[in-house]
mmCIF file of C-alpha atoms in Angstrom:
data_model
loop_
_atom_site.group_PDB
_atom_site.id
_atom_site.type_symbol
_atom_site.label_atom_id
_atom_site.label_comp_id
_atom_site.label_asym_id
_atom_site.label_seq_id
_atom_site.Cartn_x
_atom_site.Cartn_y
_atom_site.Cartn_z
ATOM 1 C CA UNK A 1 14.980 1.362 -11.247
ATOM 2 C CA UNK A 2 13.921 -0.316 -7.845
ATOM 3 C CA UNK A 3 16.157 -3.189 -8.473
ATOM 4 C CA UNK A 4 19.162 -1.703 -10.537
ATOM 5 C CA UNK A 5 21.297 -3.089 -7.780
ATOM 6 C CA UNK A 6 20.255 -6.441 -8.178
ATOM 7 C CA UNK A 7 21.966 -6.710 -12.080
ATOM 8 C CA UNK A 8 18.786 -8.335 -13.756
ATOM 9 C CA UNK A 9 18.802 -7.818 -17.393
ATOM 10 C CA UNK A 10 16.826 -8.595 -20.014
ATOM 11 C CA UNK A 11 14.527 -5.631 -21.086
ATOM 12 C CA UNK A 12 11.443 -3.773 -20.602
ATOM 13 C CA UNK A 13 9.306 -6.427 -22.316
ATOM 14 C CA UNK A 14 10.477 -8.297 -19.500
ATOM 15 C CA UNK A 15 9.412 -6.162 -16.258
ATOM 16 C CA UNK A 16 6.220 -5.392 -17.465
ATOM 17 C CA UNK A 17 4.833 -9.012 -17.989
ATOM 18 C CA UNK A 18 6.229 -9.956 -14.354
ATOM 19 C CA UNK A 19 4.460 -6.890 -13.846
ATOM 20 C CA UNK A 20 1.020 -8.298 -15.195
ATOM 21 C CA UNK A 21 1.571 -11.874 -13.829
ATOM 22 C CA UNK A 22 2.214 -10.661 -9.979
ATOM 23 C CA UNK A 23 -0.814 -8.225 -10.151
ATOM 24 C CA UNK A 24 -3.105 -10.748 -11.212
ATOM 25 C CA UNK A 25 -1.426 -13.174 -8.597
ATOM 26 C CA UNK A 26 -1.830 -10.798 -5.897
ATOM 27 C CA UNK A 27 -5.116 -9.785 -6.668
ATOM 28 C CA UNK A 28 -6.241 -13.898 -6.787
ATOM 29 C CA UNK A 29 -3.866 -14.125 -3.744
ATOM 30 C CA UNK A 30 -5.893 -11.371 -2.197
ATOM 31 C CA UNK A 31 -8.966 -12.781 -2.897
ATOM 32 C CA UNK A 32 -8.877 -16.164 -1.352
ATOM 33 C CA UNK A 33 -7.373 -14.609 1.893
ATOM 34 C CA UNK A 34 -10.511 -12.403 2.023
ATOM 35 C CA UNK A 35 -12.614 -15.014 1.297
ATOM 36 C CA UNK A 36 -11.255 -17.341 4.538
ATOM 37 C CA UNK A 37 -11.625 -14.573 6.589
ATOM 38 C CA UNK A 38 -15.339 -13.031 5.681
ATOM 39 C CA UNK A 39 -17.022 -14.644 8.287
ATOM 40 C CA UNK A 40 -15.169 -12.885 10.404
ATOM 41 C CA UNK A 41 -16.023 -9.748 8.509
ATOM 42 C CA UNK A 42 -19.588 -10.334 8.575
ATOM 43 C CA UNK A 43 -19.340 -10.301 12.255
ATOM 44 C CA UNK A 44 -17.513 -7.624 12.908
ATOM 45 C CA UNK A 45 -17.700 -3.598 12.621
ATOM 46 C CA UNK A 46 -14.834 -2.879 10.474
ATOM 47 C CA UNK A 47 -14.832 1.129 11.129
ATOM 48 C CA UNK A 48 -15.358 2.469 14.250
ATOM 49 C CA UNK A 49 -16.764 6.326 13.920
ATOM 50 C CA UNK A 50 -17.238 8.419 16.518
ATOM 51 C CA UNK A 51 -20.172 10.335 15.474
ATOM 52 C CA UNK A 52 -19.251 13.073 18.564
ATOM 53 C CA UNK A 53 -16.230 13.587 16.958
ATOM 54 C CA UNK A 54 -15.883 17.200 15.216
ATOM 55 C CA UNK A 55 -15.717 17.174 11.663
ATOM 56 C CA UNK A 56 -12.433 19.356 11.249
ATOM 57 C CA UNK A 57 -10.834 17.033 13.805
ATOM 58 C CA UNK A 58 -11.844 14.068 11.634
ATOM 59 C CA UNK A 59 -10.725 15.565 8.171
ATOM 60 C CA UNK A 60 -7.709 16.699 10.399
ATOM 61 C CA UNK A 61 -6.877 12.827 11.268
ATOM 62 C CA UNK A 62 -7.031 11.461 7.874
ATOM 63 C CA UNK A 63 -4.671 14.850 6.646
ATOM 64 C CA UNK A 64 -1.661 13.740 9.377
ATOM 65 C CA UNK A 65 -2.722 9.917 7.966
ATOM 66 C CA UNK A 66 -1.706 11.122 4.781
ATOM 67 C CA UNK A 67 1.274 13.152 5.711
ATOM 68 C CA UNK A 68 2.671 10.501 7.232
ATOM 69 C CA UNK A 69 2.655 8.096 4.242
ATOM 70 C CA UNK A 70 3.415 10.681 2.032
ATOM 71 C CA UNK A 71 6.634 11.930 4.239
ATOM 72 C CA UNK A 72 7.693 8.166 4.836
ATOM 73 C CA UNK A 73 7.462 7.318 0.669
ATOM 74 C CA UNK A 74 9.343 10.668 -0.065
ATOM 75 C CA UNK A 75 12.224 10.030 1.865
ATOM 76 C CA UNK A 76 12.057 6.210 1.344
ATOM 77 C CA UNK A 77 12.763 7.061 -2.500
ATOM 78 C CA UNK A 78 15.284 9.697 -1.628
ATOM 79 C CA UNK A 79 17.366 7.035 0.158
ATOM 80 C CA UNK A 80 17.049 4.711 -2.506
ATOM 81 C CA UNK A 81 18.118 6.936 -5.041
ATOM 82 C CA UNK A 82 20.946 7.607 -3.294
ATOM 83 C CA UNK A 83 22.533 4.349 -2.837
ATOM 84 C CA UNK A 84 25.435 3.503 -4.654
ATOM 85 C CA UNK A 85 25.528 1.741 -8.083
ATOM 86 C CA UNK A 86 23.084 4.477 -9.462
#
């Protein structure tokens, strides 16, 4: 459906084993990136927490995290379903 405008054909069978391969190939992809970089990882403190912080206000920042990601994929698909050729 993402790429109905684009006019490939050829099935279901199709989709879902490009589907498989890119996973994989991201997930390999992934990986090896990680794995030049974890050094730098080691070194480093990924998170910072601020242990003063109150504990609504940190539930409340990962809730407006959330929101936003969740309001920018719901009207992402909106305007993609709405674009001609549908």
């Amino acid at each position: 459906h993402v790429f109905a405008f684009l006019g490939i054909r050829g099935g279901m069978s199709f989709a879902r084993l490009l589907h498989m391969a890119s996973s994989y190939w991201g997930f390999v992809l992934m990986s090896l990136h990680l794995g030049l970089h974890w050094g730098m990882l080691l070194r480093t403190q990924f998170v910072f927490l601020d242990f003063n912080e109150p504990v609504p206000l940190f539930y409340l920042d990962y809730v407006a995290m959330m929101g936003t990601f969740i309001f920018l994929a719901y009207y992402t698909s909106g305007f993609f379903r709405r674009m001609p050729g549908k």
